[in-house]
PDB file of C-alpha atoms and ligand atoms in Angstrom:
ATOM      1  CA  MET A   1      -0.509  77.131  76.111  1.00  0.00           C
ATOM      2  CA  ARG A   2      -3.859  78.218  78.218  1.00  0.00           C
ATOM      3  CA  SER A   3      -6.023  75.858  79.037  1.00  0.00           C
ATOM      4  CA  TYR A   4      -9.421  76.526  80.715  1.00  0.00           C
ATOM      5  CA  TYR A   5      -9.814  78.025  84.645  1.00  0.00           C
ATOM      6  CA  ILE A   6     -13.251  78.165  87.121  1.00  0.00           C
ATOM      7  CA  ALA A   7     -13.073  79.877  90.066  1.00  0.00           C
ATOM      8  CA  GLY A   8     -16.372  80.324  92.361  1.00  0.00           C
ATOM      9  CA  ASN A   9     -16.722  83.154  94.203  1.00  0.00           C
ATOM     10  CA  TRP A  10     -19.191  82.202  97.818  1.00  0.00           C
ATOM     11  CA  LYS A  11     -19.216  85.946  98.739  1.00  0.00           C
ATOM     12  CA  MET A  12     -20.350  85.724 101.757  1.00  0.00           C
ATOM     13  CA  HIS A  13     -23.043  82.718 101.614  1.00  0.00           C
ATOM     14  CA  LYS A  14     -22.436  80.147 103.351  1.00  0.00           C
ATOM     15  CA  THR A  15     -21.461  78.562 107.412  1.00  0.00           C
ATOM     16  CA  VAL A  16     -18.468  76.084 107.937  1.00  0.00           C
ATOM     17  CA  SER A  17     -21.139  73.439 108.246  1.00  0.00           C
ATOM     18  CA  GLU A  18     -22.869  74.524 104.754  1.00  0.00           C
ATOM     19  CA  SER A  19     -19.477  74.895 103.254  1.00  0.00           C
ATOM     20  CA  VAL A  20     -17.965  71.803 104.113  1.00  0.00           C
ATOM     21  CA  GLN A  21     -20.672  69.871 102.597  1.00  0.00           C
ATOM     22  CA  LEU A  22     -21.185  71.659  99.678  1.00  0.00           C
ATOM     23  CA  ALA A  23     -16.851  71.378  99.230  1.00  0.00           C
ATOM     24  CA  GLN A  24     -17.157  67.928  99.407  1.00  0.00           C
ATOM     25  CA  GLU A  25     -19.314  67.547  96.960  1.00  0.00           C
ATOM     26  CA  LEU A  26     -17.375  68.922  94.754  1.00  0.00           C
ATOM     27  CA  LYS A  27     -14.530  66.918  95.391  1.00  0.00           C
ATOM     28  CA  ASP A  28     -16.324  63.930  94.806  1.00  0.00           C
ATOM     29  CA  LYS A  29     -18.333  65.340  91.619  1.00  0.00           C
ATOM     30  CA  LEU A  30     -15.457  66.791  89.773  1.00  0.00           C
ATOM     31  CA  SER A  31     -12.276  64.408  91.059  1.00  0.00           C
ATOM     32  CA  GLY A  32     -11.723  63.595  86.627  1.00  0.00           C
ATOM     33  CA  SER A  33     -12.721  67.323  85.668  1.00  0.00           C
ATOM     34  CA  LYS A  34      -9.879  68.499  83.455  1.00  0.00           C
ATOM     35  CA  GLU A  35      -9.980  71.959  84.080  1.00  0.00           C
ATOM     36  CA  LYS A  36      -8.480  73.945  86.859  1.00  0.00           C
ATOM     37  CA  ILE A  37     -10.818  74.355  89.593  1.00  0.00           C
ATOM     38  CA  MET A  38     -10.972  77.157  92.275  1.00  0.00           C
ATOM     39  CA  ILE A  39     -13.145  77.113  95.300  1.00  0.00           C
ATOM     40  CA  ALA A  40     -13.503  80.604  97.247  1.00  0.00           C
ATOM     41  CA  PRO A  41     -15.358  80.542 100.207  1.00  0.00           C
ATOM     42  CA  ALA A  42     -15.547  82.964 103.553  1.00  0.00           C
ATOM     43  CA  PHE A  43     -12.271  83.349 105.306  1.00  0.00           C
ATOM     44  CA  THR A  44     -14.679  81.667 108.562  1.00  0.00           C
ATOM     45  CA  ALA A  45     -14.979  78.518 106.558  1.00  0.00           C
ATOM     46  CA  LEU A  46     -11.134  78.627 104.268  1.00  0.00           C
ATOM     47  CA  ASP A  47      -9.215  76.362 107.605  1.00  0.00           C
ATOM     48  CA  ALA A  48     -12.336  73.793 107.368  1.00  0.00           C
ATOM     49  CA  VAL A  49     -12.930  73.414 103.642  1.00  0.00           C
ATOM     50  CA  SER A  50      -8.875  73.344 103.199  1.00  0.00           C
ATOM     51  CA  LYS A  51      -8.718  70.149 105.151  1.00  0.00           C
ATOM     52  CA  VAL A  52     -11.385  68.945 102.418  1.00  0.00           C
ATOM     53  CA  LEU A  53     -10.025  69.522  99.687  1.00  0.00           C
ATOM     54  CA  LYS A  54      -6.488  67.741 100.501  1.00  0.00           C
ATOM     55  CA  GLY A  55      -5.346  65.632  97.944  1.00  0.00           C
ATOM     56  CA  SER A  56      -8.392  66.999  95.459  1.00  0.00           C
ATOM     57  CA  ASN A  57      -7.564  69.309  92.082  1.00  0.00           C
ATOM     58  CA  ILE A  58      -9.673  71.757  93.443  1.00  0.00           C
ATOM     59  CA  LEU A  59      -7.452  74.494  95.033  1.00  0.00           C
ATOM     60  CA  LEU A  60      -8.849  76.278  97.572  1.00  0.00           C
ATOM     61  CA  GLY A  61      -9.097  80.705  96.718  1.00  0.00           C
ATOM     62  CA  ALA A  62      -9.603  83.771  99.241  1.00  0.00           C
ATOM     63  CA  GLN A  63     -11.885  86.649  98.857  1.00  0.00           C
ATOM     64  CA  ASN A  64      -9.702  89.099  99.601  1.00  0.00           C
ATOM     65  CA  MET A  65      -6.264  89.613 102.118  1.00  0.00           C
ATOM     66  CA  GLY A  66      -5.176  92.571 104.103  1.00  0.00           C
ATOM     67  CA  PRO A  67      -1.982  94.651 102.135  1.00  0.00           C
ATOM     68  CA  GLU A  68       0.372  93.940 104.609  1.00  0.00           C
ATOM     69  CA  GLU A  69       1.969  91.369 105.955  1.00  0.00           C
ATOM     70  CA  GLN A  70       1.259  91.554 110.314  1.00  0.00           C
ATOM     71  CA  GLY A  71       0.153  94.295 112.314  1.00  0.00           C
ATOM     72  CA  ALA A  72      -1.961  96.368 113.926  1.00  0.00           C
ATOM     73  CA  HIS A  73      -4.508  96.567 111.149  1.00  0.00           C
ATOM     74  CA  THR A  74      -7.885  95.204 112.353  1.00  0.00           C
ATOM     75  CA  GLY A  75     -10.517  93.315 110.757  1.00  0.00           C
ATOM     76  CA  GLU A  76      -8.040  92.098 108.073  1.00  0.00           C
ATOM     77  CA  VAL A  77      -6.319  89.304 107.483  1.00  0.00           C
ATOM     78  CA  SER A  78      -2.888  88.233 105.843  1.00  0.00           C
ATOM     79  CA  VAL A  79      -1.285  86.644 103.041  1.00  0.00           C
ATOM     80  CA  LEU A  80       0.837  84.713 105.893  1.00  0.00           C
ATOM     81  CA  MET A  81      -2.464  83.936 107.985  1.00  0.00           C
ATOM     82  CA  LEU A  82      -3.589  82.349 104.392  1.00  0.00           C
ATOM     83  CA  LYS A  83      -0.820  80.580 103.241  1.00  0.00           C
ATOM     84  CA  ASP A  84      -0.694  78.788 106.871  1.00  0.00           C
ATOM     85  CA  ILE A  85      -4.406  77.383 106.371  1.00  0.00           C
ATOM     86  CA  GLY A  86      -3.845  76.186 102.917  1.00  0.00           C
ATOM     87  CA  VAL A  87      -5.075  78.725 100.417  1.00  0.00           C
ATOM     88  CA  LYS A  88      -3.359  78.519  97.194  1.00  0.00           C
ATOM     89  CA  VAL A  89      -5.562  81.682  94.856  1.00  0.00           C
ATOM     90  CA  VAL A  90      -6.459  85.130  96.383  1.00  0.00           C
ATOM     91  CA  ILE A  91      -9.280  87.392  94.515  1.00  0.00           C
ATOM     92  CA  LEU A  92      -7.833  91.209  94.077  1.00  0.00           C
ATOM     93  CA  GLY A  93      -9.708  94.253  92.832  1.00  0.00           C
ATOM     94  CA  HIS A  94     -13.350  91.956  92.847  1.00  0.00           C
ATOM     95  CA  SER A  95     -15.954  94.896  91.575  1.00  0.00           C
ATOM     96  CA  GLU A  96     -17.383  94.790  95.254  1.00  0.00           C
ATOM     97  CA  ARG A  97     -13.785  95.595  96.982  1.00  0.00           C
ATOM     98  CA  ARG A  98     -14.000  98.194  94.597  1.00  0.00           C
ATOM     99  CA  HIS A  99     -17.382  99.924  94.805  1.00  0.00           C
ATOM    100  CA  THR A 100     -18.760  99.308  98.060  1.00  0.00           C
ATOM    101  CA  TYR A 101     -15.683  98.722  99.977  1.00  0.00           C
ATOM    102  CA  LEU A 102     -13.627 101.805  97.894  1.00  0.00           C
ATOM    103  CA  GLU A 103     -10.654 100.281  97.433  1.00  0.00           C
ATOM    104  CA  THR A 104      -8.387 101.725  95.253  1.00  0.00           C
ATOM    105  CA  ASP A 105      -5.782 100.276  92.462  1.00  0.00           C
ATOM    106  CA  ALA A 106      -3.247 101.462  94.855  1.00  0.00           C
ATOM    107  CA  LEU A 107      -4.519  99.591  97.287  1.00  0.00           C
ATOM    108  CA  ILE A 108      -5.277  96.733  95.156  1.00  0.00           C
ATOM    109  CA  ASN A 109      -1.711  97.002  93.665  1.00  0.00           C
ATOM    110  CA  LYS A 110      -0.413  97.023  96.905  1.00  0.00           C
ATOM    111  CA  LYS A 111      -2.470  93.308  97.859  1.00  0.00           C
ATOM    112  CA  VAL A 112      -1.286  92.334  94.447  1.00  0.00           C
ATOM    113  CA  ARG A 113       2.382  92.494  95.138  1.00  0.00           C
ATOM    114  CA  LEU A 114       1.923  91.285  99.052  1.00  0.00           C
ATOM    115  CA  ALA A 115       0.507  87.928  97.309  1.00  0.00           C
ATOM    116  CA  LEU A 116       2.868  87.219  94.920  1.00  0.00           C
ATOM    117  CA  ALA A 117       6.178  88.092  96.960  1.00  0.00           C
ATOM    118  CA  HIS A 118       4.843  84.819  98.826  1.00  0.00           C
ATOM    119  CA  ASP A 119       4.119  82.810  95.861  1.00  0.00           C
ATOM    120  CA  MET A 120       0.318  82.804  96.200  1.00  0.00           C
ATOM    121  CA  GLU A 121      -1.310  82.971  92.569  1.00  0.00           C
ATOM    122  CA  VAL A 122      -3.671  85.998  92.232  1.00  0.00           C
ATOM    123  CA  ILE A 123      -6.927  86.060  90.418  1.00  0.00           C
ATOM    124  CA  LEU A 124      -7.215  90.698  89.513  1.00  0.00           C
ATOM    125  CA  CYS A 125     -10.737  91.814  88.717  1.00  0.00           C
ATOM    126  CA  VAL A 126     -10.898  94.747  86.275  1.00  0.00           C
ATOM    127  CA  GLY A 127     -14.372  95.733  84.591  1.00  0.00           C
ATOM    128  CA  GLU A 128     -16.605  99.003  83.959  1.00  0.00           C
ATOM    129  CA  THR A 129     -19.878 100.221  85.504  1.00  0.00           C
ATOM    130  CA  LEU A 130     -22.728 100.557  83.198  1.00  0.00           C
ATOM    131  CA  ALA A 131     -22.267 104.321  83.605  1.00  0.00           C
ATOM    132  CA  GLU A 132     -18.631 104.070  82.410  1.00  0.00           C
ATOM    133  CA  ARG A 133     -19.731 101.922  79.405  1.00  0.00           C
ATOM    134  CA  GLU A 134     -22.234 103.829  78.248  1.00  0.00           C
ATOM    135  CA  ALA A 135     -20.013 106.964  78.449  1.00  0.00           C
ATOM    136  CA  GLY A 136     -17.630 105.513  75.923  1.00  0.00           C
ATOM    137  CA  MET A 137     -14.625 104.408  79.171  1.00  0.00           C
ATOM    138  CA  LEU A 138     -15.180 101.291  78.834  1.00  0.00           C
ATOM    139  CA  GLU A 139     -11.509 100.827  77.224  1.00  0.00           C
ATOM    140  CA  SER A 140      -9.775 103.476  79.705  1.00  0.00           C
ATOM    141  CA  VAL A 141     -11.007 101.718  82.939  1.00  0.00           C
ATOM    142  CA  VAL A 142     -10.147  98.732  82.145  1.00  0.00           C
ATOM    143  CA  SER A 143      -7.078  99.661  81.252  1.00  0.00           C
ATOM    144  CA  THR A 144      -6.596 102.000  84.346  1.00  0.00           C
ATOM    145  CA  GLN A 145      -7.453  98.736  86.316  1.00  0.00           C
ATOM    146  CA  LEU A 146      -4.929  96.296  84.867  1.00  0.00           C
ATOM    147  CA  LYS A 147      -1.584  99.038  84.469  1.00  0.00           C
ATOM    148  CA  GLU A 148      -2.139 100.351  87.755  1.00  0.00           C
ATOM    149  CA  GLY A 149      -3.024  96.463  89.574  1.00  0.00           C
ATOM    150  CA  LEU A 150      -0.290  95.250  87.641  1.00  0.00           C
ATOM    151  CA  ALA A 151       2.344  98.296  88.349  1.00  0.00           C
ATOM    152  CA  GLY A 152       5.530  96.665  89.841  1.00  0.00           C
ATOM    153  CA  VAL A 153       4.842  93.318  88.761  1.00  0.00           C
ATOM    154  CA  GLY A 154       7.840  91.037  86.556  1.00  0.00           C
ATOM    155  CA  VAL A 155       6.788  89.492  83.689  1.00  0.00           C
ATOM    156  CA  ASP A 156       8.167  86.499  85.935  1.00  0.00           C
ATOM    157  CA  ALA A 157       5.370  86.968  88.317  1.00  0.00           C
ATOM    158  CA  LEU A 158       2.940  87.412  85.553  1.00  0.00           C
ATOM    159  CA  SER A 159       2.485  83.677  85.577  1.00  0.00           C
ATOM    160  CA  LYS A 160       0.995  83.821  88.807  1.00  0.00           C
ATOM    161  CA  VAL A 161      -1.552  86.199  87.957  1.00  0.00           C
ATOM    162  CA  THR A 162      -5.125  85.902  86.257  1.00  0.00           C
ATOM    163  CA  ILE A 163      -7.011  88.324  84.611  1.00  0.00           C
ATOM    164  CA  ALA A 164     -11.528  87.741  85.194  1.00  0.00           C
ATOM    165  CA  TYR A 165     -12.997  90.470  83.157  1.00  0.00           C
ATOM    166  CA  GLU A 166     -16.042  91.257  85.185  1.00  0.00           C
ATOM    167  CA  PRO A 167     -18.634  94.021  83.653  1.00  0.00           C
ATOM    168  CA  VAL A 168     -20.395  95.239  86.946  1.00  0.00           C
ATOM    169  CA  TRP A 169     -23.372  95.495  85.025  1.00  0.00           C
ATOM    170  CA  ALA A 170     -23.327  91.833  84.594  1.00  0.00           C
ATOM    171  CA  ILE A 171     -22.320  90.744  88.431  1.00  0.00           C
ATOM    172  CA  GLY A 172     -25.311  88.933  90.698  1.00  0.00           C
ATOM    173  CA  THR A 173     -28.237  90.447  88.025  1.00  0.00           C
ATOM    174  CA  GLY A 174     -28.588  88.124  85.522  1.00  0.00           C
ATOM    175  CA  LYS A 175     -27.540  89.959  82.211  1.00  0.00           C
ATOM    176  CA  THR A 176     -24.526  88.686  81.058  1.00  0.00           C
ATOM    177  CA  ALA A 177     -22.307  90.029  77.770  1.00  0.00           C
ATOM    178  CA  THR A 178     -22.945  88.630  75.002  1.00  0.00           C
ATOM    179  CA  PRO A 179     -20.117  86.347  73.751  1.00  0.00           C
ATOM    180  CA  GLU A 180     -19.449  88.256  71.041  1.00  0.00           C
ATOM    181  CA  ASP A 181     -18.909  91.333  72.949  1.00  0.00           C
ATOM    182  CA  ALA A 182     -17.555  89.925  76.549  1.00  0.00           C
ATOM    183  CA  ASP A 183     -15.255  88.257  73.619  1.00  0.00           C
ATOM    184  CA  ALA A 184     -14.027  91.675  72.445  1.00  0.00           C
ATOM    185  CA  VAL A 185     -12.802  92.985  75.733  1.00  0.00           C
ATOM    186  CA  HIS A 186     -11.374  89.826  76.265  1.00  0.00           C
ATOM    187  CA  ALA A 187      -8.842  90.405  73.458  1.00  0.00           C
ATOM    188  CA  TYR A 188      -8.711  94.036  74.347  1.00  0.00           C
ATOM    189  CA  CYS A 189      -7.547  93.168  77.963  1.00  0.00           C
ATOM    190  CA  ARG A 190      -5.277  90.529  76.558  1.00  0.00           C
ATOM    191  CA  SER A 191      -3.789  94.007  74.408  1.00  0.00           C
ATOM    192  CA  VAL A 192      -3.120  95.492  76.958  1.00  0.00           C
ATOM    193  CA  ILE A 193      -1.618  92.888  78.469  1.00  0.00           C
ATOM    194  CA  ARG A 194       1.057  92.719  75.056  1.00  0.00           C
ATOM    195  CA  GLY A 195       1.819  95.796  75.793  1.00  0.00           C
ATOM    196  CA  LEU A 196       3.263  95.443  79.374  1.00  0.00           C
ATOM    197  CA  TYR A 197       5.020  92.841  79.094  1.00  0.00           C
ATOM    198  CA  GLY A 198       4.909  91.352  75.171  1.00  0.00           C
ATOM    199  CA  GLU A 199       3.244  88.754  73.337  1.00  0.00           C
ATOM    200  CA  GLU A 200       4.339  86.030  75.107  1.00  0.00           C
ATOM    201  CA  ALA A 201       2.987  86.869  77.978  1.00  0.00           C
ATOM    202  CA  ALA A 202      -0.046  87.983  75.729  1.00  0.00           C
ATOM    203  CA  LYS A 203      -1.324  84.923  74.841  1.00  0.00           C
ATOM    204  CA  ASN A 204      -0.379  82.933  78.024  1.00  0.00           C
ATOM    205  CA  VAL A 205      -2.616  84.583  79.988  1.00  0.00           C
ATOM    206  CA  VAL A 206      -6.121  83.322  81.409  1.00  0.00           C
ATOM    207  CA  ILE A 207      -9.011  85.929  81.063  1.00  0.00           C
ATOM    208  CA  GLN A 208     -12.136  84.828  83.235  1.00  0.00           C
ATOM    209  CA  TYR A 209     -15.304  86.261  82.157  1.00  0.00           C
ATOM    210  CA  GLY A 210     -17.350  87.194  85.628  1.00  0.00           C
ATOM    211  CA  GLY A 211     -21.429  88.214  85.180  1.00  0.00           C
ATOM    212  CA  SER A 212     -24.045  86.265  85.211  1.00  0.00           C
ATOM    213  CA  VAL A 213     -22.521  82.579  84.066  1.00  0.00           C
ATOM    214  CA  LYS A 214     -25.179  79.944  84.495  1.00  0.00           C
ATOM    215  CA  PRO A 215     -24.863  75.801  83.068  1.00  0.00           C
ATOM    216  CA  ASP A 216     -26.935  77.146  80.310  1.00  0.00           C
ATOM    217  CA  ASN A 217     -24.104  80.372  78.982  1.00  0.00           C
ATOM    218  CA  ALA A 218     -21.105  79.306  80.129  1.00  0.00           C
ATOM    219  CA  ALA A 219     -20.365  76.938  77.091  1.00  0.00           C
ATOM    220  CA  SER A 220     -21.191  79.545  74.457  1.00  0.00           C
ATOM    221  CA  LEU A 221     -18.877  82.026  76.807  1.00  0.00           C
ATOM    222  CA  MET A 222     -16.290  79.937  76.778  1.00  0.00           C
ATOM    223  CA  ALA A 223     -15.994  78.694  73.305  1.00  0.00           C
ATOM    224  CA  LYS A 224     -15.183  82.408  72.302  1.00  0.00           C
ATOM    225  CA  PRO A 225     -10.666  82.510  71.649  1.00  0.00           C
ATOM    226  CA  ASN A 226     -10.152  84.824  74.461  1.00  0.00           C
ATOM    227  CA  ILE A 227     -12.178  84.027  77.138  1.00  0.00           C
ATOM    228  CA  ASP A 228     -10.570  80.993  78.672  1.00  0.00           C
ATOM    229  CA  GLY A 229     -12.488  80.174  82.111  1.00  0.00           C
ATOM    230  CA  ALA A 230     -14.943  81.812  84.067  1.00  0.00           C
ATOM    231  CA  LEU A 231     -15.029  83.429  87.575  1.00  0.00           C
ATOM    232  CA  VAL A 232     -18.482  82.603  88.582  1.00  0.00           C
ATOM    233  CA  GLY A 233     -19.884  84.143  91.955  1.00  0.00           C
ATOM    234  CA  GLY A 234     -24.071  82.467  92.608  1.00  0.00           C
ATOM    235  CA  ALA A 235     -23.968  79.958  90.426  1.00  0.00           C
ATOM    236  CA  SER A 236     -21.156  78.425  92.763  1.00  0.00           C
ATOM    237  CA  LEU A 237     -23.460  78.198  95.077  1.00  0.00           C
ATOM    238  CA  ASP A 238     -24.563  74.936  94.571  1.00  0.00           C
ATOM    239  CA  ALA A 239     -23.290  72.022  92.874  1.00  0.00           C
ATOM    240  CA  LYS A 240     -25.832  71.534  90.391  1.00  0.00           C
ATOM    241  CA  THR A 241     -25.178  74.398  88.728  1.00  0.00           C
ATOM    242  CA  PHE A 242     -21.673  74.822  89.147  1.00  0.00           C
ATOM    243  CA  VAL A 243     -20.239  71.472  88.352  1.00  0.00           C
ATOM    244  CA  PRO A 244     -22.171  71.838  85.024  1.00  0.00           C
ATOM    245  CA  ILE A 245     -20.321  75.205  84.301  1.00  0.00           C
ATOM    246  CA  VAL A 246     -17.282  73.267  85.433  1.00  0.00           C
ATOM    247  CA  GLN A 247     -18.045  70.301  82.633  1.00  0.00           C
ATOM    248  CA  PHE A 248     -19.140  73.251  79.906  1.00  0.00           C
ATOM    249  CA  ARG A 249     -17.076  70.927  77.581  1.00  0.00           C
ATOM    250  CA  SER A 250     -19.112  67.957  78.198  1.00  0.00           C
TER     251      SER A 250
HETATM  252  C1  PEP B 301     -18.825  87.575  91.543  1.00  0.00           C
HETATM  253  O1  PEP B 301     -18.926  87.692  92.008  1.00  0.00           O
HETATM  254  O2  PEP B 301     -17.689  87.309  90.953  1.00  0.00           O
HETATM  255  C2  PEP B 301     -20.227  87.327  89.720  1.00  0.00           C
HETATM  256  C3  PEP B 301     -19.431  86.675  88.891  1.00  0.00           C
HETATM  257  O3  PEP B 301     -21.186  86.778  90.429  1.00  0.00           O
HETATM  258  P1  PEP B 301     -22.917  86.112  89.875  1.00  0.00           P
HETATM  259  O4  PEP B 301     -21.779  84.781  88.726  1.00  0.00           O
HETATM  260  O5  PEP B 301     -23.301  86.249  91.183  1.00  0.00           O
HETATM  261  O6  PEP B 301     -22.424  87.314  88.508  1.00  0.00           O
END
């Protein structure tokens, strides 16, 4: 049985003190929430936010991680370091990592397998650019990202993976896929998971939508049968917008 999962990706925003303040506000305001909730502050704020979230119903996430456990990898942060400070979830394959930092499916897959080997939950992001959509490539792009991103991941480990469908043209642009349009792509993602892992896994996999989710469109998106939550960027930076998204059912 799937349950709703709302995650906030704070990207490269907020100092440590600003992050602590927002985390505390979310902890206070969302304490009775029924939904699964995660926030992903910048690396520099993870340790401080981890302390704030202790004993709360909000999971701590990282926005990325290195593809190796440790070693000579200047600028990278390892899964061991993240686990050490209480990180439970890692966002991998975000479109900004794919398109700005040129991460390939092979690299993303290496990170996915490493995170899962260390019992870390993964949010695997997939989605097409506007040019790919207009060229009729949406399904082939999304299925390649899913198949290559999940290569070597067994059905048991899949239970620790959430998929986030994020059309690149909708991220941070104010443009949102219509709920019908998004639901159709989510259904397609579910069919790819069915092909890879079978019916039970397809029924259970949580698929978030991401791309300009706001308080006024969250409920209509999540009313769709294949949309199981949201990965929220801009609107997760303020409790005034993130709290009502999490509370979309009230
Ligand atoms: C994101 O960063 O994953 C995202 C969906 O951003 P926004 O909500 O700002 O479009």
